[in-house]
Amino acid sequence: MRFTKKGLSRRQVLATSLTLPALGSLPGFARAAGLVTLSQFHDLCGTLTGKSGLNLEISNRILTALTALDSSFPQKVGSLISAMKTYGLKDMSDFKQFAEQNANQAPVAMSIISAWYLGYTGTPLMDATPAVGHPVDDATFVTYVGALMYAPTADTTVIPSYSRGHTNYWVNPPASQSAG
Amino acid sequence: MTTQYDADVIVVGSGAVGSNAAYELLKQGKSVIVLESGRWIPRWKIVENFRSSPRKGNHNDPYPNQPWAPTSFSPDYIENTGSFKFLPGMLRLVGGTTWHWAAATWRFLPNDMKLRTLYGVGRDWPISYDELEPYYGRAEFNLGVAGSDTQDQSGQGGAGQFPHRSTPYPVPPEAETYYFQRIKARLAPEGFNFIHEPNARTNQPWDGRPGCSGNNNCMPVCPIGAMYSGDVHAKHVVKMGGKVIEDATVYKLEKGSDGKIVAAHYRTSDHKDIRLTARYFIIAANGLETPKLLLMSDVANSSDQVGRNIMDHTGMGLQFLADEPLWPGRGQVQQGGIFNWRDGEFRREHSAIKHALTNTVPNRAITQHLLSQGIVGPELDEKIKDWAARWVDISSVFELLPNPENRIQPSATRKDALGIPTMTVHYNTDDYIERGAVKAKADYAKFVQTMGGTVINDNTGWQNRDHIMGTVIMGNDAKTSVVDKDCRAWDHSNLFMATTGVIPACGVVNPTLTGVAFAIRAADIIAKEV
């Protein structure tokens, strides 16, 4: 799927009842879990990250990238959604227990959470030599400023390469913290 | 009949060292051609490449990596045969690898240059600090170095400026980060001597560059150009009438009948071979490509020392959580550190050591760690915020001794897309730094204890530091060294090396400033002779 400059709106998604591109070729999955729309995947992302108002374009990128890594990913998403429904997982504070009872589904959830927090899928190599046990660099960019790992420190540090300060601002602790 | 040349001087390599040599020659009215294997790339493209990369910890990733100009991280470019995986992050583009460095611009100490005489290990430099001192000053001016004129940089706790300077730093030091202030306040009373790191990251307008505004991205690319990179002087070279030829990989230096070098042969990405002549040649193709070119050309190697004696500041690291918020990640990525082990009688027994405080925004490292432990949901956000405030990252380097067995050679079996050999490196660490590591780990324990810390990782193993020295080693004797104290090849009177590869004893400080100082000195000598 390609985005226009304006990207996908939730309305467009709902209006076209978009289905996963890879899903159409997976009749077995369609029978097992029904059609999973981008909208449903987006909702799943909201539950797994505990965030509302996530960017739909990023959900779509994650879905596309993780499906490229593993063509059965949409099926696994369907199974995860079913398992979460069966368990009644609505609050991620319960995730540890859910993961213990759903060993097959937990890694799928972690791959989605990881993509949202780190801003990429797969395993990046830091140099020319393959990592032990992971011979291929299969990393795909998802987002930079949208990576959720930066939100908790938004009031204290920059997202690297951006600046909100001026020369020598760093002499002081963050303004939001210094009063305490 | 008068011989016609393409230029007075050909410089191979457009990095910080080569571009400064070319600039100084142009200032003295000489004609110069700089040959660069990579291309000009505008800064904004590199910044965009970085922002859209999934491998932000790989400092080579935002840079071009072409089959005809591969970076050191190109698969199989460097084949290792030793016990240590030697893999520095070297680039191929106009401006060279100073596109991603942290711009540490130290002077070596007078004692670093007399290692053999004073401590009975390694080699002496064939030049004294006093002889090099004026050129350090000129190099600092060219790079716009910010530094303290009042500190004892030997780390021995002296009261005033050391080593001595004939000129002040061109830019005053930037303010200390809160992170640096707090760690210093707690560790200094335990006897650890903190020194500000002189750096080519200007904090006020300098030579067309803006002051640093704390983008915290010195590696892999400063988005605003406050941090010096070699393209600054490559641009000056062009403005002054010099020529920078990109896509020009030099693969052969041609010897004349009189022992001089008469031509450089380069190949373009579309496999055109071109021969250029000059009166003098400066090879400034970094500490690995320079010896490779010499060996491929069978020049300058009567000593059999070309490519040998590789010294990196092979290092290790420590990450821990302090018991108070320190807010790392505000300002530049590093600012100095602890230098007690920079010099002393102990160097008879074990390596010198530098402990640098790393000040990068730690969110990615922290989040990867927490996710690997299965931490999610509100706890993940809380822990990222808490750990990011208390994260301490120490990066240590060690002084390796020159060992002829540690060497770089052109590959006998592999070639790049131009048909030019890639490289083979053999590199082992030694007992000298292993004994230093014992001392460093004792320091680590003390840091953690004093800061009320919780260790995340205090056993990283040996790591690359990308400070390549020794490979075209400088000395007093043509039988045991490649160049003399002027950086002139013993074997060819019109061939000079401008690279950190000339440095014969590596101390613990980042070598680029010294490479530039030597290059300026060599340019002065060449200008008198051409």
XYZ file of C-alpha atoms in Angstrom:
710
model
C 0.000 0.000 0.000
C 1.275 3.465 -0.843
C 0.328 6.580 0.994
C -0.641 9.829 -0.546
C 0.978 12.909 0.946
C -1.949 13.290 3.241
C -1.851 9.648 4.188
C -4.725 7.445 5.124
C -7.536 8.804 7.156
C -9.493 6.608 9.496
C -12.561 7.531 7.482
C -11.009 6.235 4.278
C -10.085 3.018 5.973
C -13.534 2.452 7.357
C -15.240 3.501 4.148
C -13.301 1.048 2.043
C -13.368 -1.709 4.648
C -9.709 -2.227 3.899
C -8.366 -5.700 4.349
C -4.783 -6.760 4.777
C -3.095 -7.117 1.401
C -1.587 -10.466 2.351
C -4.796 -11.700 3.843
C -6.625 -12.275 0.608
C -4.212 -15.028 -0.265
C -4.746 -16.769 3.025
C -8.163 -18.408 2.867
C -7.333 -20.649 5.799
C -6.815 -17.626 7.981
C -9.963 -15.981 6.669
C -11.931 -19.002 7.746
C -10.217 -19.234 11.108
C -10.300 -15.651 12.189
C -12.408 -13.764 9.731
C -11.177 -10.680 7.911
C -8.861 -8.525 10.009
C -9.024 -4.990 8.844
C -6.362 -2.366 9.280
C -8.831 -0.760 11.610
C -8.874 -3.865 13.793
C -5.081 -4.049 13.749
C -4.949 -0.393 14.679
C -7.240 -1.020 17.613
C -5.027 -3.922 18.671
C -2.015 -1.574 18.588
C -3.902 0.773 20.884
C -4.539 -1.991 23.388
C -0.991 -3.375 23.273
C 0.634 0.032 23.759
C -2.009 1.383 26.081
C -2.254 4.501 23.941
C -5.145 6.227 22.307
C -4.787 8.384 19.215
C -2.041 6.340 17.597
C -1.091 7.277 14.053
C -2.931 5.024 11.614
C -0.176 5.295 9.029
C 2.314 3.856 11.493
C -0.028 0.946 12.255
C -0.189 0.248 8.553
C 3.584 0.402 8.164
C 4.061 -2.005 11.057
C 1.514 -4.410 9.643
C 3.106 -4.299 6.215
C 6.650 -4.700 7.576
C 5.842 -7.565 9.931
C 3.870 -9.337 7.198
C 6.865 -8.975 4.894
C 8.999 -10.649 7.543
C 6.507 -13.449 8.138
C 3.699 -14.108 5.670
C 1.717 -15.870 8.378
C 1.789 -12.745 10.551
C -1.821 -11.769 9.731
C -2.949 -15.213 10.842
C -0.958 -14.812 14.025
C -2.591 -11.436 14.599
C -5.973 -13.095 14.268
C -4.992 -15.718 16.818
C -3.648 -13.051 19.161
C -6.866 -11.051 18.981
C -8.862 -14.194 19.703
C -6.637 -15.150 22.614
C -6.843 -11.670 24.108
C -10.612 -11.792 23.780
C -10.790 -15.188 25.434
C -8.504 -14.062 28.244
C -10.224 -10.714 28.555
C -6.989 -8.739 28.248
C -7.852 -5.082 28.190
C -5.213 -3.585 30.434
C -1.535 -4.221 29.719
C -0.850 -4.438 33.432
C -2.173 -7.996 33.022
C 0.063 -8.811 30.083
C 2.625 -10.830 32.000
C 0.011 -13.315 33.136
C -1.553 -13.368 29.676
C 1.876 -14.076 28.179
C 2.447 -16.974 30.553
C -0.818 -18.568 29.500
C -0.427 -17.778 25.777
C 3.159 -18.586 24.937
C 2.489 -18.687 21.196
C 0.732 -15.338 21.060
C 2.997 -13.294 23.350
C 5.893 -12.965 20.863
C 3.460 -11.628 18.253
C 2.315 -8.988 20.712
C 5.923 -8.147 21.596
C 6.847 -7.705 17.928
C 4.059 -5.142 17.555
C 4.931 -3.353 20.797
C 8.617 -3.345 19.876
C 7.895 -1.778 16.485
C 5.841 0.960 18.088
C 8.427 1.755 20.752
C 11.645 1.410 18.726
C 10.363 2.601 15.361
C 11.543 -0.361 13.336
C 10.788 -4.020 12.768
C 13.241 -6.875 12.387
C 16.830 -7.020 13.558
C 19.244 -4.306 12.414
C 22.905 -5.171 12.126
C 25.282 -2.689 13.641
C 28.142 -3.560 11.345
C 29.069 -5.776 8.449
C 29.162 -9.037 10.331
C 25.949 -10.949 10.904
C 24.790 -11.176 14.475
C 25.098 -14.548 16.124
C 22.032 -16.587 15.292
C 20.664 -13.864 13.090
C 22.539 -13.864 9.816
C 20.365 -11.428 7.891
C 19.678 -7.747 8.451
C 15.907 -7.701 8.024
C 15.261 -4.348 9.702
C 12.608 -2.056 8.248
C 12.067 1.549 9.204
C 8.642 2.380 10.604
C 8.874 5.783 12.255
C 11.380 8.022 14.006
C 9.662 10.854 15.820
C 6.628 8.616 16.250
C 8.599 5.963 18.175
C 6.892 5.685 21.548
C 10.191 5.343 23.431
C 10.701 9.101 23.175
C 7.376 10.169 24.689
C 8.289 9.539 28.361
C 11.233 11.955 28.098
C 9.654 14.536 25.825
C 10.008 17.190 28.519
C 13.648 16.430 29.304
C 15.622 15.390 26.229
C 15.474 15.887 22.480
C 14.884 13.241 19.888
C 18.460 13.073 18.563
C 19.176 15.344 15.580
C 16.408 17.753 16.629
C 16.930 20.661 18.932
C 14.641 22.633 21.142
C 17.335 24.431 23.024
C 20.151 26.840 22.474
C 23.874 26.753 23.146
C 24.653 25.823 26.743
C 21.045 25.139 27.754
C 22.401 21.860 29.091
C 24.083 23.511 32.059
C 20.796 23.191 33.956
C 18.648 20.161 34.719
C 15.376 20.030 32.774
C 13.086 22.913 33.675
C 10.247 20.478 34.284
C 12.329 18.703 36.911
C 14.371 21.374 38.604
C 11.608 22.632 40.869
C 11.287 19.249 42.515
C 62.937 20.768 -21.440
C 60.648 21.688 -18.566
C 58.510 18.879 -17.204
C 54.818 19.673 -17.107
C 52.757 18.472 -14.146
C 49.023 18.277 -13.558
C 49.534 19.920 -10.168
C 52.248 20.883 -7.725
C 50.785 18.492 -5.206
C 48.274 15.651 -5.405
C 46.496 14.786 -2.177
C 44.865 11.353 -2.005
C 41.876 11.612 0.317
C 39.606 14.539 1.169
C 39.062 13.904 4.868
C 39.954 16.314 7.645
C 43.662 15.540 7.385
C 43.990 15.613 3.599
C 41.756 18.654 3.137
C 43.721 20.629 5.711
C 46.992 19.734 3.977
C 45.536 20.870 0.632
C 44.177 24.072 2.182
C 47.550 25.012 3.681
C 49.312 24.413 0.346
C 46.774 26.563 -1.500
C 47.284 29.322 1.058
C 50.944 29.266 0.078
C 50.170 29.559 -3.615
C 50.615 25.954 -4.693
C 48.337 24.168 -7.138
C 46.587 21.179 -5.620
C 44.406 18.323 -6.805
C 42.572 16.273 -4.186
C 41.447 12.809 -5.261
C 38.470 11.334 -3.401
C 37.008 7.876 -3.966
C 33.523 8.896 -2.806
C 31.289 11.801 -3.740
C 30.098 15.133 -2.405
C 26.928 14.553 -0.386
C 24.963 17.466 1.074
C 24.421 17.366 4.813
C 20.635 17.389 4.580
C 20.634 14.103 2.693
C 22.708 12.411 5.364
C 20.403 13.776 8.067
C 17.353 12.461 6.225
C 19.056 9.099 5.697
C 19.689 8.934 9.429
C 16.166 9.863 10.415
C 14.650 7.233 8.142
C 17.115 4.453 9.000
C 16.118 1.431 11.105
C 19.740 0.984 12.222
C 20.470 4.200 14.087
C 23.244 2.594 16.117
C 25.214 1.904 12.939
C 27.134 5.094 12.286
C 28.007 4.172 8.714
C 24.413 3.488 7.734
C 23.313 6.995 6.646
C 26.330 7.327 4.359
C 26.814 6.166 0.786
C 28.158 2.647 0.456
C 28.802 1.969 -3.216
C 30.365 -1.151 -4.700
C 32.988 1.152 -6.234
C 33.543 3.039 -2.956
C 32.607 0.673 -0.141
C 32.629 1.778 3.488
C 34.435 -0.423 5.970
C 31.094 -1.998 6.923
C 30.425 -3.290 3.438
C 30.113 -7.062 3.874
C 33.478 -8.783 3.613
C 35.370 -5.540 2.951
C 37.593 -6.192 5.967
C 38.522 -9.830 6.468
C 39.818 -10.485 9.974
C 42.369 -13.199 10.670
C 43.241 -12.297 14.280
C 41.415 -12.995 17.526
C 39.761 -9.549 17.630
C 37.188 -8.419 15.086
C 38.818 -5.170 13.993
C 36.141 -3.173 12.266
C 36.354 0.607 12.471
C 33.580 2.638 10.861
C 35.362 4.326 7.962
C 33.502 6.323 5.302
C 33.951 7.136 1.610
C 32.754 10.609 0.714
C 34.190 14.102 0.453
C 35.061 15.065 4.019
C 35.857 11.522 5.124
C 35.126 9.864 8.415
C 34.999 13.092 10.436
C 31.408 13.240 9.205
C 30.803 10.912 12.149
C 33.104 11.447 15.065
C 32.562 13.113 18.377
C 35.114 15.800 17.451
C 37.459 15.148 20.371
C 40.551 17.188 19.581
C 43.204 16.502 22.189
C 46.893 17.224 22.078
C 49.130 14.320 22.995
C 51.306 14.836 26.081
C 55.060 15.386 25.928
C 55.439 12.089 27.794
C 53.261 10.222 25.255
C 55.996 11.021 22.753
C 58.745 9.541 24.957
C 57.063 6.305 25.947
C 60.123 4.127 25.335
C 62.598 6.466 26.985
C 60.492 7.114 30.065
C 58.749 3.799 30.610
C 60.681 1.235 28.593
C 57.751 0.092 26.434
C 56.547 0.758 22.894
C 58.222 3.384 20.765
C 59.233 7.019 21.062
C 58.007 9.615 18.625
C 60.834 11.112 16.550
C 59.534 14.610 17.289
C 59.041 16.497 20.534
C 55.933 18.196 21.819
C 57.673 21.574 21.513
C 58.351 21.018 17.817
C 54.765 20.068 17.125
C 53.156 22.648 19.418
C 52.750 25.541 16.924
C 51.080 23.177 14.455
C 48.664 21.982 17.118
C 47.677 25.633 17.485
C 47.089 26.038 13.758
C 45.109 22.814 13.590
C 42.921 23.967 16.473
C 42.302 27.257 14.712
C 41.302 25.552 11.454
C 38.883 23.267 13.262
C 37.512 25.917 15.656
C 38.371 23.886 18.743
C 36.642 24.739 22.029
C 38.811 24.052 25.035
C 40.002 25.082 28.450
C 43.218 27.092 28.696
C 43.527 26.466 32.409
C 43.315 22.698 32.967
C 46.004 20.103 33.502
C 45.036 17.777 30.682
C 47.457 15.105 31.841
C 44.838 14.141 34.433
C 47.336 14.321 37.274
C 45.492 17.065 39.104
C 47.968 19.864 38.418
C 46.997 23.439 39.183
C 47.316 25.043 35.779
C 47.540 24.636 32.023
C 49.254 21.508 30.804
C 50.655 20.833 28.295
C 51.805 24.357 27.597
C 50.259 26.318 24.746
C 51.614 29.225 22.728
C 48.107 30.215 21.608
C 44.797 30.034 23.449
C 42.014 27.766 22.265
C 40.136 29.629 19.522
C 36.749 28.954 21.169
C 36.056 28.875 24.926
C 34.746 25.645 26.434
C 31.011 25.066 26.350
C 29.070 24.919 29.613
C 29.270 21.675 31.547
C 26.214 19.503 31.235
C 24.252 18.900 34.406
C 25.099 15.207 33.928
C 28.843 15.935 33.881
C 28.553 18.326 36.832
C 26.774 15.808 39.054
C 29.024 12.857 38.275
C 32.067 15.030 38.838
C 30.661 16.351 42.100
C 30.294 12.823 43.423
C 33.347 11.065 41.999
C 35.974 13.813 42.244
C 36.081 13.633 46.063
C 37.035 9.964 45.618
C 40.180 11.079 43.800
C 39.028 10.909 40.177
C 40.339 13.792 38.060
C 37.810 15.109 35.550
C 39.015 16.957 32.470
C 36.993 18.883 29.918
C 37.434 17.434 26.448
C 38.656 19.921 23.855
C 36.363 19.509 20.882
C 35.810 20.728 17.341
C 32.150 21.361 18.049
C 32.061 25.099 18.124
C 29.703 26.786 20.565
C 29.862 30.147 18.824
C 29.893 31.063 15.126
C 33.174 29.926 13.575
C 34.234 29.774 9.935
C 30.660 29.650 8.662
C 29.557 27.109 11.265
C 26.882 27.815 13.892
C 27.233 27.167 17.611
C 26.123 23.777 18.905
C 22.516 23.779 20.046
C 22.469 20.342 21.616
C 20.982 18.182 18.871
C 22.803 15.263 20.531
C 23.624 13.583 17.243
C 27.373 14.165 16.701
C 27.475 10.537 15.643
C 26.378 9.713 13.023
C 25.806 13.254 11.732
C 25.614 16.758 13.151
C 22.482 18.144 11.505
C 23.591 21.778 11.704
C 27.334 21.563 10.995
C 28.408 22.988 14.346
C 30.676 19.975 14.627
C 33.659 20.111 12.309
C 33.882 17.670 9.439
C 36.491 17.463 6.700
C 34.144 18.835 4.054
C 34.640 22.287 5.631
C 38.169 22.447 4.284
C 37.333 20.498 1.131
C 34.968 23.375 0.341
C 37.680 25.899 1.191
C 40.014 24.080 -1.197
C 37.541 24.506 -4.053
C 36.908 28.168 -3.206
C 40.641 28.814 -3.254
C 41.040 27.349 -6.724
C 42.056 23.842 -5.793
C 40.446 20.894 -7.458
C 38.585 18.118 -5.640
C 37.953 15.213 -8.003
C 35.281 12.860 -6.684
C 34.708 9.270 -7.811
C 38.481 8.904 -8.137
C 39.855 5.835 -6.368
C 43.636 5.844 -6.442
C 44.907 2.319 -6.957
C 48.553 2.871 -7.843
C 51.422 5.225 -7.125
C 53.919 5.133 -9.981
C 57.616 5.205 -9.211
C 60.085 7.050 -11.424
C 63.627 6.043 -12.176
C 65.031 8.410 -9.565
C 63.111 6.917 -6.650
C 60.510 9.640 -6.659
C 56.810 9.145 -7.180
C 55.809 10.501 -10.590
C 52.086 9.790 -10.907
C 48.918 8.670 -9.183
C 46.579 6.393 -11.101
C 42.903 6.471 -10.275
C 39.847 4.597 -11.487
C 36.317 5.940 -11.806
C 33.077 4.097 -11.105
C 32.664 3.517 -14.852
C 36.123 1.930 -14.970
C 38.047 4.729 -16.640
C 41.703 4.785 -15.610
C 43.379 8.162 -15.354
C 47.007 9.084 -14.653
C 47.883 12.391 -12.994
C 51.342 13.747 -12.360
C 52.629 16.074 -9.654
C 55.823 17.235 -8.043
C 54.746 15.960 -4.619
C 52.211 13.464 -3.321
C 50.408 13.366 -0.009
C 48.570 10.167 0.890
C 45.730 11.010 3.272
C 43.451 8.048 2.732
C 43.063 7.125 6.433
C 45.056 4.681 8.524
C 43.911 1.611 6.610
C 43.587 2.688 2.977
C 46.920 4.557 3.056
C 49.067 1.494 3.834
C 46.914 -0.587 1.506
C 47.698 1.770 -1.376
C 51.412 1.750 -0.550
C 51.495 -2.043 -0.442
C 49.513 -2.348 -3.693
C 51.983 0.054 -5.314
C 55.072 -1.552 -3.767
C 56.335 1.785 -2.498
C 57.722 3.148 0.777
C 58.193 -0.299 2.290
C 61.917 -0.988 2.461
C 61.434 -1.280 6.238
C 58.667 -3.891 5.829
C 56.681 -1.812 8.336
C 53.928 -0.560 6.024
C 50.580 -1.793 7.320
C 52.067 -3.163 10.542
C 51.765 -1.941 14.135
C 48.034 -1.182 13.935
C 46.971 0.433 17.156
C 43.357 1.208 17.905
C 42.346 2.470 21.311
C 40.669 -0.867 21.843
C 38.185 -0.245 24.604
C 35.404 -1.395 26.866
C 32.352 0.141 28.472
C 30.134 0.344 31.551
C 26.442 1.173 31.827
C 24.717 1.609 35.151
C 21.842 3.446 36.783
C 22.810 6.076 39.352
C 20.749 6.739 42.449
C 19.771 10.243 41.326
C 18.467 11.834 38.124
C 21.347 13.084 35.984
C 19.504 13.703 32.706
C 22.031 12.474 30.167
C 21.359 13.329 26.535
C 21.219 17.079 26.961
C 23.920 18.773 24.868
C 26.714 17.100 22.906
C 27.333 13.360 22.984
C 30.481 13.574 25.096
C 32.266 16.213 27.096
C 35.278 14.717 28.812
C 35.967 12.273 31.540
C 38.393 10.825 34.039
C 42.111 10.909 33.266
C 43.999 9.637 36.307
C 45.471 6.836 34.194
C 46.593 9.092 31.352
C 50.249 9.196 32.402
C 52.560 7.901 35.099
C 55.123 5.293 36.071
C 52.391 2.652 35.851
C 52.858 2.752 32.072
C 55.849 0.474 32.598
C 53.359 -2.176 33.688
C 50.034 -1.540 32.049
C 48.331 0.612 29.482
C 47.166 4.157 30.012
C 43.365 4.437 30.284
C 40.788 7.108 29.537
C 37.262 6.922 30.941
C 34.919 9.131 28.896
C 31.372 9.997 29.942
C 28.983 9.263 27.107
C 26.067 11.686 26.984
C 23.791 10.295 24.284
C 20.013 10.217 24.663
C 19.739 6.690 26.077
C 16.136 5.834 25.189
C 16.890 3.306 22.482
C 19.372 1.289 24.551
C 17.065 1.382 27.553
C 13.937 0.414 25.623
C 15.667 -2.468 23.852
C 16.825 -3.731 27.239
C 13.400 -3.414 28.865
C 11.577 -5.024 25.939
C 14.000 -7.940 26.065
C 12.816 -8.458 29.641
C 9.184 -8.483 28.507
C 8.335 -5.201 30.195
C 5.334 -3.517 28.557
C 2.423 -1.197 29.289
C 2.527 1.564 31.884
C 5.556 -0.030 33.545
C 7.513 0.331 30.299
C 6.830 4.062 30.070
C 7.617 4.581 33.730
C 10.866 2.677 33.537
C 11.995 4.460 30.350
C 11.493 7.803 32.070
C 13.175 6.704 35.282
C 16.131 4.919 33.692
C 16.701 7.648 31.098
C 17.163 10.094 33.961
C 19.637 7.911 35.855
C 21.562 6.261 32.992
C 25.359 6.506 33.127
C 27.442 5.312 30.185
C 31.231 5.152 30.479
C 33.371 4.477 27.417
C 36.980 3.575 28.165
C 39.959 3.370 25.846
C 43.335 1.717 26.339
C 46.792 2.375 25.006
C 47.848 -0.528 22.837
C 51.553 -1.027 22.103
C 52.825 -1.300 18.529
C 53.070 -4.934 17.460
C 54.299 -5.706 13.946
C 52.019 -8.761 13.832
C 48.957 -6.498 14.017
C 48.707 -5.528 10.396
C 46.574 -4.586 7.413
C 47.274 -6.028 3.971
C 45.536 -5.906 0.606
C 43.375 -8.989 0.304
C 44.976 -11.738 -1.747
C 41.618 -13.161 -2.753
C 38.923 -10.473 -2.671
C 38.344 -7.404 -4.812
C 35.809 -4.582 -4.853
C 33.711 -3.633 -7.883
C 36.641 -1.715 -9.380
C 38.836 -4.796 -9.229
C 40.856 -3.249 -6.385
C 41.752 -5.575 -3.492
C 39.736 -5.257 -0.294
C 41.687 -5.708 2.924
C 42.764 -8.321 5.412
C 43.434 -7.312 9.001
C 45.168 -9.322 11.693
C 44.669 -7.822 15.149
C 45.162 -9.170 18.634
C 44.952 -7.398 21.956
C 47.915 -7.741 24.299
C 48.764 -8.316 27.955
C 49.563 -4.623 28.358
C 45.909 -3.650 27.910
C 44.668 -6.782 29.690
C 46.522 -5.551 32.777
C 45.026 -2.117 32.167
C 41.576 -3.694 32.039
C 41.992 -4.958 35.603
C 42.544 -1.375 36.743
C 39.637 -0.094 34.663
C 37.246 -2.637 36.139
C 38.324 -1.673 39.640
C 37.463 1.911 38.685
C 34.089 0.744 37.349
C 33.271 -0.881 40.694
C 34.186 2.334 42.475
C 32.083 4.467 40.108
C 29.051 2.258 40.661
C 29.502 2.113 44.407
C 29.993 5.857 44.799
C 27.027 6.708 42.594
C 24.783 4.257 44.462
C 24.470 2.485 41.165
C 22.800 -0.554 39.706
C 24.891 -2.233 37.014
C 23.299 -2.805 33.622
C 26.481 -4.008 31.897
C 30.020 -3.983 33.261
C 31.508 -6.677 31.072
C 31.298 -5.563 27.456
C 34.479 -7.234 26.252
C 36.912 -5.441 23.928
C 35.381 -2.993 21.474
C 36.505 -1.034 18.404
C 37.249 2.641 18.923
C 38.059 3.632 15.319
C 41.316 5.420 16.155
C 43.739 3.928 13.669
C 47.434 4.543 14.316
C 50.819 2.994 13.594
C 50.190 1.669 10.086
C 52.656 4.005 8.346
C 54.701 4.422 11.473
C 56.935 7.409 12.054
C 60.456 7.015 13.404
C 64.096 8.058 13.446
C 65.380 5.058 11.542
C 64.595 4.158 7.948
C 65.113 0.504 8.802
C 62.284 0.398 11.351
C 59.826 3.051 10.257
C 57.936 4.196 7.162
C 58.155 7.978 7.469
C 60.449 10.446 9.201
C 59.332 13.136 11.624
C 58.202 15.303 8.711
C 55.826 12.538 7.525
C 58.078 12.008 4.499
C 58.570 8.469 3.244
C 62.125 7.353 3.894
C 62.134 5.720 0.464
C 60.704 8.539 -1.690
C 61.620 12.179 -1.087
C 58.439 13.584 -2.661
C 55.952 11.269 -0.910
C 54.291 12.243 2.387
C 51.712 10.503 4.602
C 49.010 12.660 6.163
C 47.122 10.303 8.418
C 46.871 9.272 12.051
C 48.631 6.139 10.788
C 51.980 7.900 11.300
C 51.534 8.027 15.103
C 54.039 5.624 16.731
C 52.736 5.537 20.330
C 49.025 5.922 20.722
C 48.398 7.266 24.234
C 44.707 7.435 25.056
C 43.512 10.512 23.204
C 41.665 10.729 19.924
C 44.304 11.211 17.231
C 42.652 13.328 14.516
C 43.940 16.714 15.731
C 47.465 15.315 15.736
C 46.939 14.004 12.203
C 45.889 17.495 11.100
C 48.812 19.137 12.931
C 51.279 16.791 11.219
C 49.590 17.478 7.869
C 49.920 21.239 8.280
C 53.567 20.804 9.205
C 54.151 18.589 6.169
C 52.393 21.134 3.946
C 54.756 23.852 5.170
C 57.758 21.676 4.347
C 56.412 20.750 0.912
C 55.565 24.374 0.114
C 59.199 25.323 0.652
C 60.428 22.594 -1.660
C 57.929 22.842 -4.511
